[in-house]
Amino acid sequence: MNPKNFKLLPIAFIVITSFEAIAQSSNETAIEVTADKVPEVMRVVPGDAKLESRMPQTYVSKEYLENFVAPTASFVEAVAYAPSVLGVSTNGPGLNDNKVSLRGFNNGQFTMAFDGIPINDTNGVSYHSTIWAPSQFLGGAGVDRSPGLASSFGPANYGGTFNFYSKETLAEKGATLYGSLGSYGTKLLGADLQTGALGSEGKTQVAAGVHQMFSDGYQTANSPRRYGGYFKLDSELTKDVKLTLFGSFIDYFTSGPDGLKVYAQDTNPALAGINPNFKGQNYFASYDSKRVDFNGYPTVPNGVASTEVRTYLNYIGLNANINDSWKMENKLYNMSYNNHDTFNSVSSPNQLMSSISASSMNSLATDKHNTYQKFGDILRFSNDNSLGQFRTGLWYEYAVSSRFQSYFNPLTGAALTPVNTKFAENYTTNTFQPFVEFEFKVTDKLKVTPGFKYSLYTMSLSQNPDIGSSGPAGGFVGSAPGPVLNNATYRSPNPFFDIHYMVQPNWSVYAQFASGDVIPSTTVFDNKSGTYQPGTTAPSLLPPPIQTKSYQIGSVFKGKNYSVDGDVYLTRADGSLTPIYDAATYNTYYLATGSGTYSGIEAQGTYAFANGISVYANASKMNAKYDTNGLNMPSVPTDMETLGLFYKSNGWTTGAFVKRVGPQWVDSKSTQNEWGQISEIYLTGLYANYQFNNLGALAKSARLRFGVDNVFDKIYLASLTPAGASSDPNRPGTNIGGNTLNSDTVTWTSGRFFSLSLFVDF
């Protein structure tokens, strides 16, 4: 289907007219369903949609997060069972930096936001699940499966938005102490505090929490620990002005280095018989001092292989009623990120220290630092009038970043001299997104909203070219006497249009056109040749912003004890660039894939029985094709299905669920060729919670939670990158036509994870 021939508006009006006819012909009285009328058991399912939704959306409740995700979970596990979302753990739930995809769009092709603030890195629209929003901070989550509205801010609404929300402050005073023990030597301790209403008038409330987590991890030599805390204050300054203050910090460390390759020949069980060095599916790094990937040299703090990330996120929010018709929302924020990573340069499987020459040993290990500071403001105005609601505002963000890598000897810890800089860069980025939209109230039931957002991105970079370990003194190659200077400006206009119609008080339909964009990463300027001249730019190397145009029609229906919603969509991605990360060089390059078309159908629903039992299901059918040759795009599951059974009554809150992820295509490096397929994946979970009440003076209540992730301890291949054209797609780690081993790289899902947790409320 070509979106140029996709006549959305006539179809939308036909659908709306048909629904109106059905509604008028019905003899049944419509049931208005509000949040307080929804059966309590329906609030613990993995997702739900709202009647006012103007696009495909799923909301994950606080109740679900408190009962059915591992206590160590990150935001990946929080949304893993939502429609069209794929999120897997490779080291245990929340125990390493995991990624999610949405409708087949991958890391860097959608926005991640915490309380509305984008939490992406500055060298590209990537994110880290180990920081910013662990489950201990979360009071809910939402998934927008489209570029959103004109008022939806973000650097990559290209493929959608994941929204994560902080815990609410409460009017009732209380505190919670909690602890958890889990598989792989996992321990978690934490505390949350609610001050309740403060002051003589009770108009200020404060929530705060701290936690610490330690684990050996499922993978070898990948042992994480995390300290974190948050503070949130809500205060009603006047009857028309509300203030919110929020601050959080995370210190995350793991002995596993960022970006380390996992080779199929080391970890594929099918190769155990032909590879004497087979390590097992949980192999990540070695404890063997003879190997290059050994983690634990006593001369280097924390061993050679380690990653430590420290972050801070702070904002001041202000909501004000300017007068009877005008309202204002403003959020001023600051984010700080500091990542220190050390690793050995492993270039082939089973590489031994004895194979490294004395001169090469001086530059075998790399010391990497990535830091940035962001300062931003999100401003929105709304005006209610006789025609509807007018909305306008802008998002502005300024970021200062510094990245460098230097070499050192892992045996001595001494830096390589006189040349010790692999690369160094300092850069600033600016993001500016003004928007305007008007929600016309055509009738009490019908609303039509046109909108427009303009995206402007600027970059200013000073970089020494990537030199490897043999460049001349000064840190760059060629005759260039200093760093390369580059500037870039990207502009992208994004129109929006949607129709929302209430067929009945409990039945809505919508149709939407939305456009989105994402800018290429700063790594498009990274180079090894040193051929750029200082003070010049290279416009020919500037790819255009990647843009999408999305067309969607959907409906949401709420019954007394059931809820169902569904949608169909078509998204065209113009000028797509696929980021290819090379773990051997720690660089990213871009494969120009031309345009592509994504399409599919999605549905989710819940039915609550009178006895406290609830059944939840969702299903997605997805297609993603290159427009140039009609072949399937890689890393896009053919389909997904989720089924869950939940029970909530008499102090018990229990649930069991399974998600099937269909096969995914894999391309050879730099080639669109459907080289191979990853087989289907099953994600499973089982949780049981029991709450003890009336504990007297000791505590208000206590909740005991037992959980199992990956119930059947089944390990699945999650990703595959072939080493070359001769790789065998049916037997990762070997070449076609024999048992010769190669350097295919893979990731695997983690093993079964048990957890037992106690939460005590005071």
Tab-separated table of C-alpha atoms in Angstrom, residues 1-4 105 109 158 544-549 570-578 591-599 623-634 667 672:
chain	number	residue	atom	x	y	z
A	1	MET	CA	0.000	0.000	0.000
A	2	ASN	CA	1.416	3.339	-0.995
A	3	PRO	CA	0.647	6.138	1.518
A	4	LYS	CA	0.350	8.594	-1.373
A	105	PHE	CA	11.679	0.550	15.291
A	109	GLN	CA	14.211	5.603	16.377
A	158	TYR	CA	9.932	8.956	14.415
A	544	PRO	CA	18.999	14.553	5.847
A	545	PRO	CA	16.797	14.138	8.923
A	546	ILE	CA	14.950	10.846	8.775
A	547	GLN	CA	11.211	11.473	8.583
A	548	THR	CA	8.102	9.320	8.861
A	549	LYS	CA	4.513	9.811	7.836
A	570	LEU	CA	0.764	2.410	7.878
A	571	THR	CA	4.019	4.313	8.346
A	572	ARG	CA	6.397	5.390	5.624
A	573	ALA	CA	9.985	6.082	6.643
A	574	ASP	CA	11.779	8.315	4.151
A	575	GLY	CA	15.570	8.490	3.868
A	576	SER	CA	16.135	5.791	6.445
A	577	LEU	CA	19.601	5.200	7.853
A	578	THR	CA	20.248	2.003	9.792
A	591	LEU	CA	23.779	1.909	6.200
A	592	ALA	CA	21.633	3.915	3.774
A	593	THR	CA	18.510	1.813	3.382
A	594	GLY	CA	16.428	4.276	1.386
A	595	SER	CA	12.764	4.417	2.265
A	596	GLY	CA	10.738	1.735	3.949
A	597	THR	CA	7.098	1.059	4.740
A	598	TYR	CA	5.825	-0.304	8.049
A	599	SER	CA	2.249	-1.552	8.391
A	623	ASN	CA	5.213	-5.869	8.210
A	624	ALA	CA	8.261	-3.793	7.321
A	625	LYS	CA	9.575	-3.722	3.755
A	626	TYR	CA	12.335	-1.904	1.920
A	627	ASP	CA	10.697	0.162	-0.818
A	628	THR	CA	13.626	-0.407	-3.160
A	629	ASN	CA	13.399	-4.205	-3.393
A	630	GLY	CA	10.366	-5.297	-1.351
A	631	LEU	CA	12.477	-7.396	1.026
A	632	ASN	CA	11.773	-7.617	4.728
A	633	MET	CA	13.662	-5.265	7.017
A	634	PRO	CA	15.786	-6.824	9.784
A	667	ASP	CA	20.653	-8.879	6.990
A	672	GLN	CA	19.627	-5.800	2.236
